[in-house]
Amino acid sequence: MVSLGLLQIFEFLWLGSGGVFCIVWAIQYSLQNNKKEGYLLAFILISTGLWLLSGAFFFTSLYKIFPYITLFHIPFVLLSAPLLYLYLQFTLLEKQIRIRYYHFILAILSIVMLLPFYTSSEDTMVWILDVSTKSEYAYTVKFLNFGTKFSILVSVGLFIIRHWIPNVQMVTLIQKNAIYTFIFIILIWIDLLIGSFGYYLQMEFFRKLSALLLPILMYYYFFTRNFWSPFVYDIKDNIQKSKYEKSKLGGLDLEQIEKNLSLLMAEKIYCDEDLSLSRLASLVNVQPGQLSEYFHKIFGFGFYQFINRHRIEEAKTLLLESKFRSVLAIADSVGFNSKSTFNRVFLELVGKTPTEFRESQKQNHHSTNLKTSQS
């Protein structure tokens, strides 16, 4: 029988609630974003949730009662590592998500390596999980646990080294709301390093500290994620600008590009919430990199800012013409998939929230009518 002290009960509830939170968040996110990228992030969140749930049992010795729960997160996390890299590429580079067979290699290998554990008796499972056990297979299990953190560390690190450090200016990281993301990235790296260090040297204090920090980071990400969009746009712009040293516009008919864009904007293609740089480029008959460079050279900003400006202008018209239509309905009709994003972009471009804009126009119209009647 395992008896838990107050501290262990708190640790179990803290890690367990963090795990449940991530899983519920994943389900809610996948229902709202039923596209490939939505499912990808949902899987990463579910893997994080399973990771926290397994930690809740391992670090409180409850694994002695439910040993089979303790390692079931490993294949999920090892698959999440390459998927996280793909998600970062999609989010910041607008590269299409292409999942290949080799992305599953680590997860499949871990399943094979865990087969002896899950085909053993419960007493053997507990013996293997005991930190004092020094058998060859126990070291294999510890290596797999180390591999989960190390794989995420490599995935994020590889993206930062390949795409971030060479292209993103430091000022982008510390300006405006980007500081939220900068703090998150620093804390994630510290957490992963602490956990990897703890598993490599078999120091339980650092392993537990890393696990206990993870729910804080997930709560932090959840509550600050709406501030991230401006930062994401800046990162995209920095990366794209760095690629324009050799212009891709040579030989292109810029006037024809302008005409094609004007026709598409007149057709209100920007109201499609799934519109991407790649799709718009194909409609304009140029490459995505060429269209991105065109936006920066002609307008001084990127694809998302260009599209959002058209969306906001359309929204301003609808706010005045459709007096009884809700702000949420208008946001959805012009291509925004969340009211909070719509409100933030509208405030940035107009200087007022959609509701304030509608009310101010009503007041101006009322004042104009009043002056006309008095005259």
Coordinates of C-alpha atoms in Angstrom, one line a residue:
M1 CA 0.0 0.0 0.0
V2 CA 1.3 3.4 -0.9
S3 CA 0.8 6.3 1.5
L4 CA 1.0 9.9 0.3
G5 CA 2.0 12.9 2.3
L6 CA 0.5 16.4 1.8
L7 CA 3.3 17.4 -0.5
Q8 CA 2.9 14.3 -2.7
I9 CA -0.9 14.9 -2.9
F10 CA -0.3 18.4 -4.0
E11 CA 2.3 17.3 -6.6
F12 CA -0.2 14.6 -7.9
L13 CA -3.0 17.1 -8.2
W14 CA -0.8 19.8 -9.7
L15 CA 0.6 17.5 -12.4
G16 CA -2.6 15.6 -13.0
S17 CA -4.7 18.8 -13.3
G18 CA -2.2 20.2 -15.8
G19 CA -2.4 17.0 -17.8
V20 CA -6.2 17.1 -17.9
F21 CA -6.1 20.8 -18.8
C22 CA -3.9 20.1 -21.8
I23 CA -6.1 17.2 -23.1
V24 CA -9.3 19.3 -22.7
W25 CA -7.6 22.2 -24.4
A26 CA -6.5 19.9 -27.3
I27 CA -10.1 18.6 -27.8
Q28 CA -11.5 22.1 -27.7
Y29 CA -8.8 23.4 -30.1
S30 CA -9.3 20.6 -32.6
L31 CA -13.1 21.2 -32.7
Q32 CA -12.5 24.9 -33.4
N33 CA -9.7 24.3 -35.9
N34 CA -10.7 21.2 -37.8
K35 CA -7.8 21.4 -40.2
K36 CA -4.5 19.6 -40.4
E37 CA -2.6 22.2 -38.4
G38 CA -5.3 22.2 -35.8
Y39 CA -5.1 18.4 -35.4
L40 CA -1.3 18.7 -35.3
L41 CA -1.3 21.1 -32.4
A42 CA -4.0 19.1 -30.7
F43 CA -1.9 16.0 -30.8
I44 CA 1.1 17.9 -29.4
L45 CA -1.1 19.2 -26.5
I46 CA -2.5 15.7 -25.9
S47 CA 1.1 14.3 -25.7
T48 CA 2.0 17.0 -23.2
G49 CA -1.1 16.1 -21.2
L50 CA -0.2 12.4 -21.2
W51 CA 3.4 13.3 -20.2
L52 CA 2.1 15.3 -17.2
L53 CA -0.3 12.5 -16.2
S54 CA 2.4 9.9 -16.2
G55 CA 4.6 12.3 -14.2
A56 CA 1.8 12.6 -11.6
F57 CA 2.0 8.9 -11.0
F58 CA 5.8 8.5 -11.2
F59 CA 6.9 11.3 -8.9
T60 CA 4.3 10.5 -6.2
S61 CA 5.2 6.7 -6.1
L62 CA 1.7 5.9 -7.3
Y63 CA 3.4 4.0 -10.1
K64 CA 3.7 1.2 -7.6
I65 CA -0.1 0.8 -7.9
F66 CA -0.5 1.7 -11.6
P67 CA 3.0 1.0 -13.1
Y68 CA 1.6 0.6 -16.7
I69 CA 0.6 4.3 -16.7
T70 CA 4.1 5.6 -16.1
L71 CA 5.6 5.1 -19.6
F72 CA 2.7 5.2 -22.0
H73 CA 3.4 8.9 -22.9
I74 CA 6.9 8.1 -24.4
P75 CA 5.8 7.2 -28.0
F76 CA 3.4 10.1 -28.1
V77 CA 6.1 12.6 -27.1
L78 CA 8.7 11.1 -29.4
L79 CA 6.2 11.6 -32.3
S80 CA 5.4 15.1 -31.1
A81 CA 9.0 16.2 -31.5
P82 CA 9.1 16.1 -35.4
L83 CA 5.5 17.2 -35.6
L84 CA 6.4 20.3 -33.5
Y85 CA 9.0 21.2 -36.0
L86 CA 6.5 20.8 -38.8
Y87 CA 4.0 23.0 -36.9
L88 CA 6.6 25.7 -36.4
Q89 CA 7.4 25.6 -40.1
F90 CA 3.8 26.0 -40.9
T91 CA 3.1 28.8 -38.4
L92 CA 6.2 30.9 -39.1
L93 CA 7.3 29.9 -42.6
E94 CA 3.9 28.9 -44.1
K95 CA 5.3 25.6 -45.3
Q96 CA 2.7 23.0 -46.0
I97 CA 2.5 20.3 -43.4
R98 CA 3.8 17.0 -44.9
I99 CA 4.0 14.1 -42.5
R100 CA 6.4 11.5 -43.7
Y101 CA 7.0 7.9 -42.6
Y102 CA 10.4 8.8 -41.0
H103 CA 8.6 11.1 -38.6
F104 CA 7.3 7.9 -36.9
I105 CA 10.6 6.1 -36.5
L106 CA 11.4 7.2 -33.0
A107 CA 7.9 6.5 -31.8
I108 CA 7.9 3.1 -33.4
L109 CA 11.3 2.2 -32.0
S110 CA 10.2 3.3 -28.5
I111 CA 7.1 1.0 -28.7
V112 CA 9.3 -1.9 -29.6
M113 CA 11.7 -1.1 -26.7
L114 CA 8.7 -0.8 -24.3
L115 CA 7.3 -4.2 -25.3
P116 CA 9.3 -6.1 -22.6
F117 CA 8.0 -3.7 -20.0
Y118 CA 4.4 -4.0 -20.9
T119 CA 4.6 -7.8 -21.2
S120 CA 6.1 -8.1 -17.7
S121 CA 4.2 -8.6 -14.4
E122 CA 3.3 -5.6 -12.4
D123 CA 5.9 -6.5 -9.8
T124 CA 8.6 -6.5 -12.5
M125 CA 7.3 -3.2 -13.9
V126 CA 7.6 -1.6 -10.4
W127 CA 11.1 -3.0 -10.1
I128 CA 12.2 -1.6 -13.4
L129 CA 10.8 1.8 -12.6
D130 CA 12.5 2.0 -9.2
V131 CA 15.3 4.6 -9.5
S132 CA 17.7 2.3 -7.6
T133 CA 17.3 -0.5 -10.1
K134 CA 20.5 -0.9 -12.2
S135 CA 19.6 -3.6 -14.7
E136 CA 20.3 -3.2 -18.4
Y137 CA 16.7 -2.8 -19.3
A138 CA 16.1 -0.3 -16.4
Y139 CA 18.8 1.9 -18.1
T140 CA 16.9 1.5 -21.4
V141 CA 13.8 2.9 -19.8
K142 CA 15.7 5.8 -18.3
F143 CA 17.2 6.4 -21.7
L144 CA 13.8 6.6 -23.2
N145 CA 12.6 9.1 -20.6
F146 CA 15.7 11.2 -21.3
G147 CA 15.0 10.9 -25.0
T148 CA 11.5 12.5 -24.7
K149 CA 12.9 15.8 -23.3
F150 CA 16.0 15.7 -25.5
S151 CA 13.9 15.1 -28.7
I152 CA 11.8 18.2 -28.0
L153 CA 14.9 20.2 -27.2
V154 CA 16.5 19.2 -30.5
S155 CA 13.3 19.9 -32.5
V156 CA 12.9 23.4 -31.2
G157 CA 16.6 24.1 -31.2
L158 CA 17.0 22.9 -34.8
F159 CA 14.2 25.3 -35.9
I160 CA 15.7 28.2 -34.0
I161 CA 19.2 27.6 -35.4
R162 CA 18.1 27.1 -39.0
H163 CA 15.4 29.7 -39.3
W164 CA 15.3 32.0 -36.2
I165 CA 18.8 33.1 -35.3
P166 CA 20.0 33.9 -38.9
N167 CA 16.9 35.9 -39.8
V168 CA 15.2 37.4 -36.7
Q169 CA 16.5 40.7 -35.2
M170 CA 16.8 40.8 -31.4
V171 CA 14.6 43.9 -31.2
T172 CA 11.7 41.8 -32.5
L173 CA 11.9 39.6 -29.4
I174 CA 11.7 42.4 -26.9
Q175 CA 9.2 44.8 -28.5
K176 CA 5.5 45.1 -27.6
N177 CA 3.7 41.8 -26.9
A178 CA 6.6 39.8 -28.3
I179 CA 8.1 39.8 -24.8
Y180 CA 5.4 37.2 -23.8
T181 CA 6.7 34.8 -26.4
F182 CA 10.3 35.6 -25.6
I183 CA 9.7 34.7 -21.9
F184 CA 7.9 31.5 -22.9
I185 CA 10.8 30.4 -25.2
I186 CA 13.4 31.0 -22.5
L187 CA 11.4 29.2 -19.8
I188 CA 10.7 26.2 -22.1
W189 CA 14.4 25.9 -22.9
I190 CA 15.3 26.1 -19.2
D191 CA 12.7 23.5 -18.3
L192 CA 13.9 21.1 -21.0
L193 CA 17.5 21.6 -20.1
I194 CA 16.7 21.0 -16.4
G195 CA 14.8 17.8 -17.2
S196 CA 17.4 16.5 -19.7
F197 CA 20.2 17.3 -17.1
G198 CA 18.2 15.5 -14.4
Y199 CA 17.6 12.4 -16.5
Y200 CA 21.1 12.2 -17.8
L201 CA 22.7 12.4 -14.3
Q202 CA 19.7 10.5 -12.7
M203 CA 19.1 13.4 -10.2
E204 CA 15.4 13.2 -9.1
F205 CA 15.3 16.8 -7.9
F206 CA 15.9 18.2 -11.4
R207 CA 13.6 15.7 -13.0
K208 CA 10.8 16.6 -10.7
L209 CA 11.4 20.3 -10.9
S210 CA 11.2 20.1 -14.7
A211 CA 7.9 18.2 -14.5
L212 CA 6.4 20.7 -12.0
L213 CA 7.4 23.7 -14.1
L214 CA 5.6 22.3 -17.2
P215 CA 2.0 23.0 -16.1
I216 CA 3.0 26.6 -15.3
L217 CA 4.3 27.0 -18.9
M218 CA 1.2 25.5 -20.4
Y219 CA -1.1 27.8 -18.4
Y220 CA 1.1 30.7 -19.3
Y221 CA 0.9 29.8 -23.0
F222 CA -2.9 29.4 -22.8
F223 CA -3.6 32.8 -21.2
T224 CA -1.1 34.8 -23.3
R225 CA -1.5 33.2 -26.7
N226 CA -3.8 35.9 -28.0
F227 CA -0.9 38.4 -27.6
W228 CA 1.3 36.3 -29.9
S229 CA -0.1 37.1 -33.3
P230 CA 1.7 40.5 -33.8
F231 CA 5.0 38.7 -32.8
V232 CA 4.3 35.8 -35.3
Y233 CA 3.8 38.4 -38.1
D234 CA 7.0 40.1 -37.2
I235 CA 8.9 36.8 -37.2
K236 CA 7.5 35.9 -40.6
D237 CA 8.4 39.3 -41.9
N238 CA 12.0 39.1 -40.6
I239 CA 12.5 35.6 -42.1
Q240 CA 11.0 36.7 -45.4
K241 CA 13.0 39.9 -45.6
S242 CA 16.3 38.1 -45.0
K243 CA 15.5 36.0 -48.2
Y244 CA 15.1 39.1 -50.4
E245 CA 18.9 39.9 -50.7
K246 CA 18.6 38.3 -54.2
S247 CA 15.4 39.6 -55.6
K248 CA 12.9 37.0 -57.0
L249 CA 10.9 39.6 -58.9
G250 CA 13.2 39.9 -61.8
G251 CA 11.4 39.3 -65.1
L252 CA 7.9 39.5 -63.5
D253 CA 5.2 41.8 -64.8
L254 CA 4.5 43.8 -61.6
E255 CA 1.6 45.6 -63.2
Q256 CA 0.0 42.3 -64.0
I257 CA 0.5 41.1 -60.4
E258 CA -1.2 44.3 -59.2
K259 CA -4.1 43.8 -61.6
N260 CA -4.5 40.2 -60.5
L261 CA -4.5 41.1 -56.9
S262 CA -7.0 43.9 -57.5
L263 CA -9.4 41.5 -59.2
L264 CA -9.1 39.0 -56.4
M265 CA -9.6 41.6 -53.7
A266 CA -12.7 42.9 -55.6
E267 CA -14.0 39.3 -55.4
K268 CA -13.4 39.5 -51.6
I269 CA -11.2 36.4 -51.5
Y270 CA -9.8 37.8 -48.3
C271 CA -13.1 36.7 -46.6
D272 CA -12.0 33.1 -46.8
E273 CA -10.5 32.3 -43.4
D274 CA -8.4 29.5 -45.0
L275 CA -6.7 31.8 -47.4
S276 CA -2.9 31.3 -47.3
L277 CA 0.1 33.0 -49.0
S278 CA 0.6 29.8 -51.1
R279 CA -3.0 29.7 -52.4
L280 CA -3.1 33.5 -53.2
A281 CA 0.2 33.2 -55.0
S282 CA -1.1 30.3 -57.2
L283 CA -4.2 32.5 -58.1
V284 CA -1.9 35.4 -59.0
N285 CA 0.3 33.0 -61.0
V286 CA 3.6 33.6 -59.1
Q287 CA 5.6 31.7 -56.5
P288 CA 4.8 32.3 -52.7
G289 CA 8.3 33.8 -52.2
Q290 CA 7.8 36.2 -55.1
L291 CA 4.4 37.3 -53.8
S292 CA 5.8 37.8 -50.3
E293 CA 8.6 39.9 -51.7
Y294 CA 6.2 41.9 -53.8
F295 CA 4.1 42.8 -50.7
H296 CA 7.2 43.9 -48.8
K297 CA 8.7 45.9 -51.6
I298 CA 5.4 47.6 -52.7
F299 CA 3.5 48.0 -49.5
G300 CA 6.2 47.7 -46.8
F301 CA 4.5 44.8 -45.0
G302 CA 3.7 41.1 -45.5
F303 CA 0.8 38.9 -46.6
Y304 CA -1.1 38.8 -43.4
Q305 CA -1.1 42.6 -42.9
F306 CA -2.2 43.0 -46.5
I307 CA -5.1 40.6 -46.1
N308 CA -6.1 42.0 -42.7
R309 CA -6.3 45.5 -44.0
H310 CA -8.8 44.4 -46.6
R311 CA -10.8 42.4 -44.0
I312 CA -11.0 45.4 -41.6
E313 CA -12.1 47.8 -44.4
E314 CA -14.9 45.3 -45.3
A315 CA -15.8 44.9 -41.6
K316 CA -16.1 48.7 -41.2
T317 CA -18.6 48.7 -44.1
L318 CA -20.6 45.9 -42.6
L319 CA -20.6 47.4 -39.1
L320 CA -22.3 50.5 -40.5
E321 CA -24.6 48.8 -43.0
S322 CA -25.7 45.9 -40.9
K323 CA -26.7 47.6 -37.7
F324 CA -28.3 44.6 -36.1
R325 CA -25.6 42.1 -37.1
S326 CA -23.3 41.0 -34.2
V327 CA -19.6 41.8 -34.1
L328 CA -18.9 38.1 -34.0
A329 CA -20.9 37.4 -37.1
I330 CA -19.2 40.2 -39.0
A331 CA -15.8 39.0 -37.8
D332 CA -16.6 35.5 -39.1
S333 CA -17.9 36.8 -42.4
V334 CA -14.7 38.8 -43.3
G335 CA -12.4 35.9 -42.6
F336 CA -11.4 36.1 -38.9
N337 CA -11.8 32.8 -37.0
S338 CA -11.9 34.4 -33.5
K339 CA -13.5 37.5 -32.1
S340 CA -10.4 38.3 -30.0
T341 CA -8.2 38.4 -33.0
F342 CA -10.7 40.5 -34.9
N343 CA -10.9 43.0 -32.0
R344 CA -7.1 43.2 -31.7
V345 CA -6.5 43.8 -35.4
F346 CA -9.3 46.3 -35.7
L347 CA -8.0 48.2 -32.7
E348 CA -4.5 48.3 -34.2
L349 CA -5.6 49.6 -37.6
V350 CA -8.6 51.8 -36.7
G351 CA -7.7 52.9 -33.2
K352 CA -11.0 51.8 -31.8
T353 CA -12.7 48.5 -31.1
P354 CA -15.4 47.4 -33.6
T355 CA -18.1 48.3 -31.0
E356 CA -16.6 51.7 -30.3
F357 CA -16.3 52.3 -34.1
R358 CA -20.0 51.5 -34.6
E359 CA -21.1 53.6 -31.7
S360 CA -19.0 56.6 -32.7
Q361 CA -20.4 56.5 -36.3
K362 CA -23.9 56.4 -34.9
Q363 CA -23.2 59.4 -32.8
N364 CA -21.6 61.3 -35.7
H365 CA -24.6 60.4 -37.9
H366 CA -27.0 61.6 -35.2
S367 CA -25.1 64.9 -34.8
T368 CA -25.1 65.5 -38.5
N369 CA -28.9 64.9 -38.7
L370 CA -29.4 67.2 -35.7
K371 CA -27.5 70.0 -37.3
T372 CA -29.3 69.6 -40.6
S373 CA -32.7 69.8 -38.9
Q374 CA -31.7 72.9 -37.0
S375 CA -30.5 74.6 -40.1

